Short mmCIF file of C-alpha atoms and ligand atoms in Angstrom, two decimals:
data_model
loop_
_atom_site.label_atom_id
_atom_site.label_comp_id
_atom_site.label_asym_id
_atom_site.label_seq_id
_atom_site.Cartn_x
_atom_site.Cartn_y
_atom_site.Cartn_z
CA MET A 19 -11.93 -21.26 -19.08
CA SER A 20 -11.37 -18.37 -21.46
CA ARG A 21 -8.18 -16.41 -21.92
CA PHE A 22 -7.47 -13.42 -19.68
CA GLU A 23 -6.79 -10.18 -21.55
CA ILE A 24 -4.85 -7.25 -20.09
CA GLY A 25 -2.77 -4.71 -21.99
CA SER A 26 -1.20 -6.53 -24.92
CA VAL A 27 -1.26 -9.86 -23.03
CA SER A 28 -3.75 -12.62 -23.79
CA ALA A 29 -3.11 -15.28 -21.13
CA ALA A 30 -4.14 -18.87 -21.77
CA PRO A 31 -5.55 -20.89 -18.84
CA GLY A 32 -2.81 -22.57 -16.82
CA THR A 33 -0.04 -20.09 -17.74
CA LEU A 34 2.18 -17.36 -16.32
CA SER A 35 2.39 -14.34 -18.65
CA SER A 36 4.37 -11.11 -18.50
CA GLY A 37 3.51 -7.73 -19.94
CA THR A 38 3.89 -3.99 -19.68
CA LEU A 39 1.18 -1.34 -19.54
CA VAL A 40 2.20 1.80 -21.37
CA VAL A 41 1.32 5.27 -20.07
CA PRO A 42 1.83 7.37 -23.21
CA ALA A 43 3.86 10.59 -23.28
CA ARG A 44 2.07 13.93 -23.14
CA ALA A 45 3.29 17.48 -23.38
CA GLY A 46 5.67 17.99 -20.48
CA ASP A 47 6.72 14.38 -19.82
CA SER A 48 7.78 11.26 -21.65
CA GLY A 49 5.24 8.84 -20.12
CA THR A 50 6.15 5.64 -18.32
CA THR A 51 5.63 1.88 -18.20
CA ILE A 52 4.02 -0.44 -15.64
CA PRO A 53 5.39 -4.03 -15.65
CA PHE A 54 2.94 -6.78 -14.67
CA SER A 55 2.53 -10.56 -14.53
CA VAL A 56 -0.65 -12.58 -14.93
CA ILE A 57 -1.01 -16.02 -13.39
CA HIS A 58 -4.14 -17.41 -15.03
CA GLY A 59 -5.46 -20.61 -13.48
CA LYS A 60 -7.17 -23.47 -15.29
CA ALA A 61 -10.28 -23.28 -13.10
CA PRO A 62 -12.54 -20.25 -12.54
CA GLY A 63 -12.19 -18.14 -9.41
CA PRO A 64 -11.51 -14.62 -8.14
CA VAL A 65 -9.22 -12.13 -9.88
CA LEU A 66 -6.79 -10.95 -7.21
CA ALA A 67 -4.75 -7.83 -8.03
CA LEU A 68 -1.53 -7.40 -6.04
CA ILE A 69 -0.03 -3.96 -6.61
CA ALA A 70 3.47 -3.06 -5.41
CA GLY A 71 5.52 0.09 -5.82
CA THR A 72 2.74 2.68 -5.59
CA HIS A 73 5.45 4.38 -3.57
CA GLY A 74 8.59 3.56 -5.50
CA SER A 75 11.01 3.35 -2.57
CA GLU A 76 8.90 0.83 -0.60
CA TYR A 77 10.88 -2.21 -1.70
CA VAL A 78 9.75 -5.11 0.52
CA PRO A 79 6.54 -5.87 -1.43
CA ILE A 80 8.29 -5.27 -4.76
CA ILE A 81 10.81 -8.00 -3.90
CA ALA A 82 8.09 -10.27 -2.46
CA LEU A 83 6.17 -10.16 -5.78
CA GLN A 84 9.38 -10.96 -7.71
CA ARG A 85 9.49 -14.21 -5.71
CA LEU A 86 5.77 -14.91 -5.76
CA ARG A 87 5.41 -14.64 -9.56
CA THR A 88 7.01 -18.07 -9.99
CA ALA A 89 5.84 -19.51 -6.65
CA ILE A 90 2.13 -19.58 -7.55
CA ASP A 91 1.41 -22.60 -9.77
CA PRO A 92 -0.95 -21.68 -12.64
CA ALA A 93 -1.77 -25.38 -13.13
CA THR A 94 -3.52 -25.64 -9.76
CA LEU A 95 -4.65 -22.02 -9.22
CA ARG A 96 -8.40 -21.30 -9.26
CA GLY A 97 -8.93 -17.84 -10.74
CA THR A 98 -6.32 -15.29 -11.72
CA VAL A 99 -3.60 -13.26 -10.00
CA ILE A 100 -2.55 -9.94 -11.55
CA MET A 101 0.75 -8.64 -10.14
CA VAL A 102 1.78 -5.05 -10.74
CA HIS A 103 5.49 -5.15 -10.02
CA VAL A 104 6.22 -1.42 -9.90
CA ALA A 105 3.21 0.88 -10.13
CA ASN A 106 5.23 4.07 -9.88
CA MET A 107 8.24 3.58 -12.15
CA PRO A 108 9.34 7.28 -12.10
CA SER A 109 9.53 7.14 -8.28
CA PHE A 110 11.23 3.71 -8.28
CA LEU A 111 13.96 4.58 -10.78
CA GLY A 112 14.21 8.13 -9.42
CA ARG A 113 14.55 6.75 -5.84
CA THR A 114 12.06 9.25 -4.44
CA VAL A 115 10.08 9.14 -1.19
CA TYR A 116 6.29 9.85 -1.37
CA TYR A 117 6.41 12.08 -4.45
CA SER A 118 6.91 11.57 -8.18
CA PRO A 119 10.12 13.15 -9.45
CA VAL A 120 8.21 14.17 -12.59
CA ASP A 121 5.19 16.05 -11.21
CA GLY A 122 5.74 16.19 -7.42
CA GLN A 123 2.48 14.32 -6.71
CA ASN A 124 1.83 11.42 -4.33
CA LEU A 125 0.40 8.62 -6.54
CA ASN A 126 -1.66 7.28 -3.62
CA ARG A 127 -3.58 10.57 -3.38
CA VAL A 128 -4.59 11.07 -7.03
CA PHE A 129 -6.84 8.04 -7.65
CA PRO A 130 -8.88 7.22 -9.67
CA GLY A 131 -6.68 9.39 -11.91
CA LYS A 132 -7.26 11.18 -15.22
CA SER A 133 -6.58 10.10 -18.79
CA ASP A 134 -5.28 13.59 -19.69
CA GLY A 135 -3.70 14.63 -16.38
CA THR A 136 -0.22 14.72 -14.89
CA LEU A 137 1.96 11.62 -15.17
CA SER A 138 0.91 10.47 -11.67
CA GLU A 139 -2.77 10.98 -12.56
CA ARG A 140 -2.30 9.00 -15.81
CA ILE A 141 -0.56 6.15 -13.94
CA ALA A 142 -3.51 6.09 -11.50
CA TYR A 143 -5.98 6.13 -14.42
CA THR A 144 -4.16 3.22 -16.10
CA ILE A 145 -4.16 1.15 -12.89
CA THR A 146 -7.85 1.95 -12.29
CA THR A 147 -9.02 1.07 -15.78
CA GLU A 148 -6.63 -1.78 -16.68
CA VAL A 149 -6.09 -3.49 -13.32
CA ILE A 150 -8.75 -2.56 -10.75
CA HIS A 151 -11.62 -2.81 -13.27
CA ARG A 152 -10.50 -6.36 -14.14
CA ALA A 153 -10.03 -7.47 -10.52
CA THR A 154 -12.50 -8.84 -7.99
CA HIS A 155 -10.17 -8.22 -5.00
CA VAL A 156 -7.33 -5.69 -4.66
CA VAL A 157 -4.30 -5.40 -2.37
CA ASP A 158 -2.12 -2.27 -2.41
CA LEU A 159 1.21 -3.33 -0.92
CA HIS A 160 3.22 -0.64 0.87
CA GLY A 161 5.96 -0.42 3.46
CA GLY A 162 8.14 1.99 5.38
CA ASP A 163 9.28 4.56 2.82
CA GLY A 164 12.93 5.67 2.76
CA ASN A 165 12.36 7.92 5.79
CA GLU A 166 9.85 5.81 7.74
CA SER A 167 10.70 3.33 10.50
CA LEU A 168 7.55 1.20 10.51
CA ARG A 169 6.09 -1.81 12.31
CA PRO A 170 3.92 -4.01 10.04
CA TYR A 171 0.16 -3.42 9.81
CA SER A 172 -2.78 -3.45 7.39
CA TYR A 173 -5.47 -0.86 6.76
CA TRP A 174 -9.12 -1.95 6.73
CA ILE A 175 -11.50 0.65 5.23
CA THR A 176 -14.96 0.52 6.84
CA THR A 177 -16.74 3.17 4.75
CA GLY A 178 -19.07 2.35 1.84
CA ASP A 179 -21.03 -0.84 1.15
CA PRO A 180 -21.11 -2.94 4.37
CA LYS A 181 -20.84 -6.19 2.37
CA VAL A 182 -17.65 -4.95 0.71
CA ALA A 183 -16.34 -3.76 4.08
CA GLU A 184 -16.97 -7.17 5.62
CA GLN A 185 -15.11 -8.92 2.79
CA SER A 186 -12.25 -6.44 3.11
CA ARG A 187 -12.10 -7.16 6.85
CA ALA A 188 -11.78 -10.88 6.13
CA MET A 189 -8.98 -10.14 3.64
CA ALA A 190 -7.07 -8.16 6.30
CA ILE A 191 -7.37 -11.08 8.72
CA ALA A 192 -6.31 -13.58 6.04
CA PHE A 193 -3.26 -11.48 5.11
CA GLY A 194 -2.23 -12.07 8.69
CA LEU A 195 -0.39 -8.93 9.88
CA ASP A 196 -1.00 -8.70 13.62
CA HIS A 197 -2.09 -5.04 13.69
CA ILE A 198 -5.05 -3.81 11.60
CA VAL A 199 -5.80 -0.08 11.42
CA VAL A 200 -9.58 0.44 11.20
CA ASP A 201 -9.95 3.28 8.73
CA HIS A 202 -13.27 5.09 9.26
CA GLY A 203 -12.59 8.21 7.24
CA ARG A 204 -12.06 7.43 3.57
CA PRO A 205 -14.12 9.10 0.79
CA THR A 206 -17.12 7.18 -0.59
CA ASP A 207 -17.38 9.04 -3.94
CA PRO A 208 -15.84 6.81 -6.67
CA ALA A 209 -14.73 9.92 -8.57
CA LYS A 210 -12.75 11.12 -5.53
CA SER A 211 -11.47 7.83 -4.13
CA SER A 212 -7.97 9.35 -3.66
CA PHE A 213 -6.32 6.09 -2.47
CA LEU A 214 -5.68 2.97 -4.56
CA SER A 215 -7.44 0.42 -2.32
CA ASN A 216 -10.33 2.86 -1.83
CA THR A 217 -10.69 3.02 -5.61
CA ALA A 218 -11.48 -0.70 -5.52
CA ILE A 219 -13.84 -0.35 -2.55
CA THR A 220 -15.79 2.55 -4.06
CA ARG A 221 -16.27 0.31 -7.14
CA GLY A 222 -17.73 -2.52 -5.08
CA LYS A 223 -14.56 -4.60 -4.83
CA PRO A 224 -13.04 -5.56 -1.49
CA GLY A 225 -9.51 -4.31 -0.92
CA ILE A 226 -6.85 -3.64 1.69
CA THR A 227 -3.59 -1.74 2.04
CA THR A 228 -0.66 -3.49 3.71
CA GLU A 229 2.53 -2.04 5.26
CA ASN A 230 5.75 -4.05 5.61
CA GLY A 231 9.34 -2.90 5.82
CA ASP A 232 11.43 -0.25 7.45
CA ARG A 233 13.16 2.70 5.73
CA SER A 234 13.34 0.97 2.33
CA LYS A 235 15.43 -1.92 3.66
CA VAL A 236 14.86 -5.27 1.94
CA ASP A 237 14.43 -7.22 5.16
CA GLU A 238 14.00 -10.99 4.72
CA GLU A 239 11.61 -11.29 7.64
CA GLN A 240 9.34 -8.61 6.16
CA VAL A 241 9.50 -10.09 2.65
CA ALA A 242 8.46 -13.42 4.19
CA LEU A 243 5.49 -11.73 5.90
CA VAL A 244 4.25 -10.45 2.51
CA GLU A 245 4.69 -13.89 0.90
CA ARG A 246 2.83 -15.44 3.83
CA GLY A 247 0.12 -12.80 3.53
CA VAL A 248 -0.48 -13.50 -0.16
CA SER A 249 -0.57 -17.26 0.54
CA GLY A 250 -3.14 -16.61 3.28
CA LEU A 251 -5.28 -14.60 0.86
CA LEU A 252 -5.09 -17.27 -1.86
CA MET A 253 -6.42 -19.87 0.58
CA HIS A 254 -9.03 -17.51 2.04
CA LEU A 255 -10.36 -16.67 -1.43
CA GLY A 256 -10.51 -20.36 -2.42
CA MET A 257 -7.81 -19.94 -5.07
CA ARG A 258 -5.52 -22.53 -3.46
CA ASP A 259 -6.26 -25.42 -1.11
CA ASP A 260 -3.55 -24.77 1.41
CA GLY A 261 -1.97 -21.79 3.10
CA PRO A 262 -1.19 -20.32 6.49
CA ILE A 263 -3.91 -20.21 9.14
CA PRO A 264 -5.10 -16.63 9.75
CA LEU A 265 -4.43 -15.02 13.10
CA ALA A 266 -7.14 -15.62 15.66
CA SER A 267 -6.92 -12.18 17.26
CA PRO A 268 -5.15 -9.28 15.55
CA VAL A 269 -4.89 -5.97 17.40
CA TRP A 270 -7.58 -3.69 15.93
CA ILE A 271 -6.36 -0.09 15.89
CA GLU A 272 -9.64 1.80 16.30
CA ARG A 273 -8.06 5.22 16.74
CA ASP A 274 -5.09 6.56 14.84
CA GLU A 275 -3.52 9.87 14.04
CA VAL A 276 -0.75 10.88 11.66
CA LEU A 277 1.23 13.66 13.33
CA ARG A 278 2.37 16.39 10.96
CA ALA A 279 5.22 18.86 11.13
CA GLY A 280 4.30 22.42 11.94
CA ALA A 281 7.68 23.71 10.77
CA THR A 282 10.41 23.04 8.20
CA GLY A 283 13.90 22.00 9.25
CA LEU A 284 15.54 18.98 10.89
CA PHE A 285 13.46 16.32 12.66
CA TYR A 286 14.81 14.40 15.66
CA PRO A 287 12.66 11.41 16.72
CA ALA A 288 12.36 10.66 20.44
CA VAL A 289 10.67 7.26 20.03
CA ALA A 290 11.09 4.13 17.89
CA LYS A 291 8.54 2.09 15.92
CA GLY A 292 6.49 -0.08 18.27
CA THR A 293 7.06 2.17 21.30
CA MET A 294 4.01 2.33 23.59
CA VAL A 295 3.50 5.97 24.53
CA VAL A 296 1.31 7.77 27.06
CA VAL A 297 -0.75 10.82 26.12
CA GLY A 298 1.54 13.84 25.89
CA ALA A 299 4.73 11.81 25.43
CA LEU A 300 7.39 13.53 23.36
CA LEU A 301 7.54 11.92 19.90
CA GLY A 302 10.26 14.17 18.51
CA HIS A 303 11.28 17.75 17.87
CA ILE A 304 12.10 19.98 14.91
CA THR A 305 14.92 22.52 14.82
CA ASP A 306 15.88 25.15 12.29
CA PHE A 307 19.23 24.95 10.50
CA HIS A 308 21.03 26.82 13.30
CA GLY A 309 19.92 24.51 16.11
CA LYS A 310 16.95 26.45 17.48
CA THR A 311 13.99 24.26 18.49
CA LEU A 312 10.94 25.23 16.44
CA GLU A 313 8.45 22.59 17.59
CA GLU A 314 8.02 19.64 19.92
CA ILE A 315 5.56 16.97 18.83
CA HIS A 316 3.67 15.06 21.50
CA ALA A 317 1.39 12.01 21.45
CA PRO A 318 -2.26 13.15 21.17
CA PHE A 319 -3.40 10.02 23.04
CA GLY A 320 -1.84 6.92 24.53
CA GLY A 321 -1.02 4.13 22.08
CA GLU A 322 1.63 2.53 19.91
CA VAL A 323 4.01 4.23 17.48
CA LEU A 324 3.14 2.51 14.18
CA TYR A 325 5.77 4.47 12.29
CA VAL A 326 8.11 7.36 12.91
CA VAL A 327 10.28 9.39 10.55
CA GLU A 328 13.93 8.61 11.24
CA THR A 329 15.72 10.81 8.71
CA PRO A 330 16.35 14.53 9.33
CA PRO A 331 14.64 16.38 6.43
CA ILE A 332 11.15 17.63 7.32
CA SER A 333 8.85 20.13 5.64
CA LYS A 334 5.84 21.81 7.20
CA GLY A 335 2.75 19.63 6.75
CA GLU A 336 4.63 16.35 6.21
CA PRO A 337 4.08 13.34 8.49
CA VAL A 338 6.52 12.78 11.35
CA GLY A 339 4.84 9.60 12.60
CA MET A 340 1.62 7.78 13.38
CA VAL A 341 0.17 6.71 16.71
CA GLY A 342 -2.56 4.07 17.00
CA ALA A 343 -4.63 2.73 19.88
CA SER A 344 -7.10 -0.13 20.20
CA ALA A 345 -9.69 1.96 22.08
CA ARG A 346 -11.49 4.79 20.29
ZN1 LIG B 28 3.45 3.79 0.78
#
């Protein structure tokens, strides 16, 4: 086994190493850093990238990776695990939802990034070139952002190479969350991959996005689901001998829609995460700042509320929730 090189780290077989990727300053900002760990096994195997904190206020996976970095034994691991602990440091330290406090962009919409772009674009470029290019399998770990009450689920992207899609499907099952959103609509152009996991997929590497946690709370049960999910993946990929048995029959969400605000003001949800709604059911309403109702938002089809915004601020065009159903 040879050493594994990433950033300034050269990891010997059978070791846990720590490092930091540097996104250099450019005119207009002071750059940032991306902390990572590498668990490099003694035997060959896949290179699994686990990336947390793409949205900096989604804490459950960030905390799960803090625990997992010492829970995976490099002496018995086959292959290599790269953990990105906080992909979006400006958002994490700035405590922002969705958007970077530096450039106002959503990091998970600017992939594969640009070497000479905004800070978010340069973070994306660094993750694409330093992490995704070195990986064979990629997981982008998300959760309910500070405003989102969310039930756990994974996204499985079906577009692109069918062999990659099939391997991604198996990863979603191995991760073990009991709802899997079947994502039919992601771009197939590697230069316009937009999303982190889709950046892997458009480069021929299987990948999934996972969602655990509710309104930024560090919930033990959700942290445990992420730890279980990673253990399931390590066994599925042959990197460890034991792990949890994957679910026999997850709920496949074949149809989903993110409902967006048509007005700016205060949002009042009428449903909770996990509520089963009929077509036309009231999901919530928006008022102006003097109490006048501006918009009611209704379910476009019958299904389950996968997440719903539970804090008042809402701007036109932003998500208020997501409904999913198993039938298309
Ligand atoms: Zn997210």
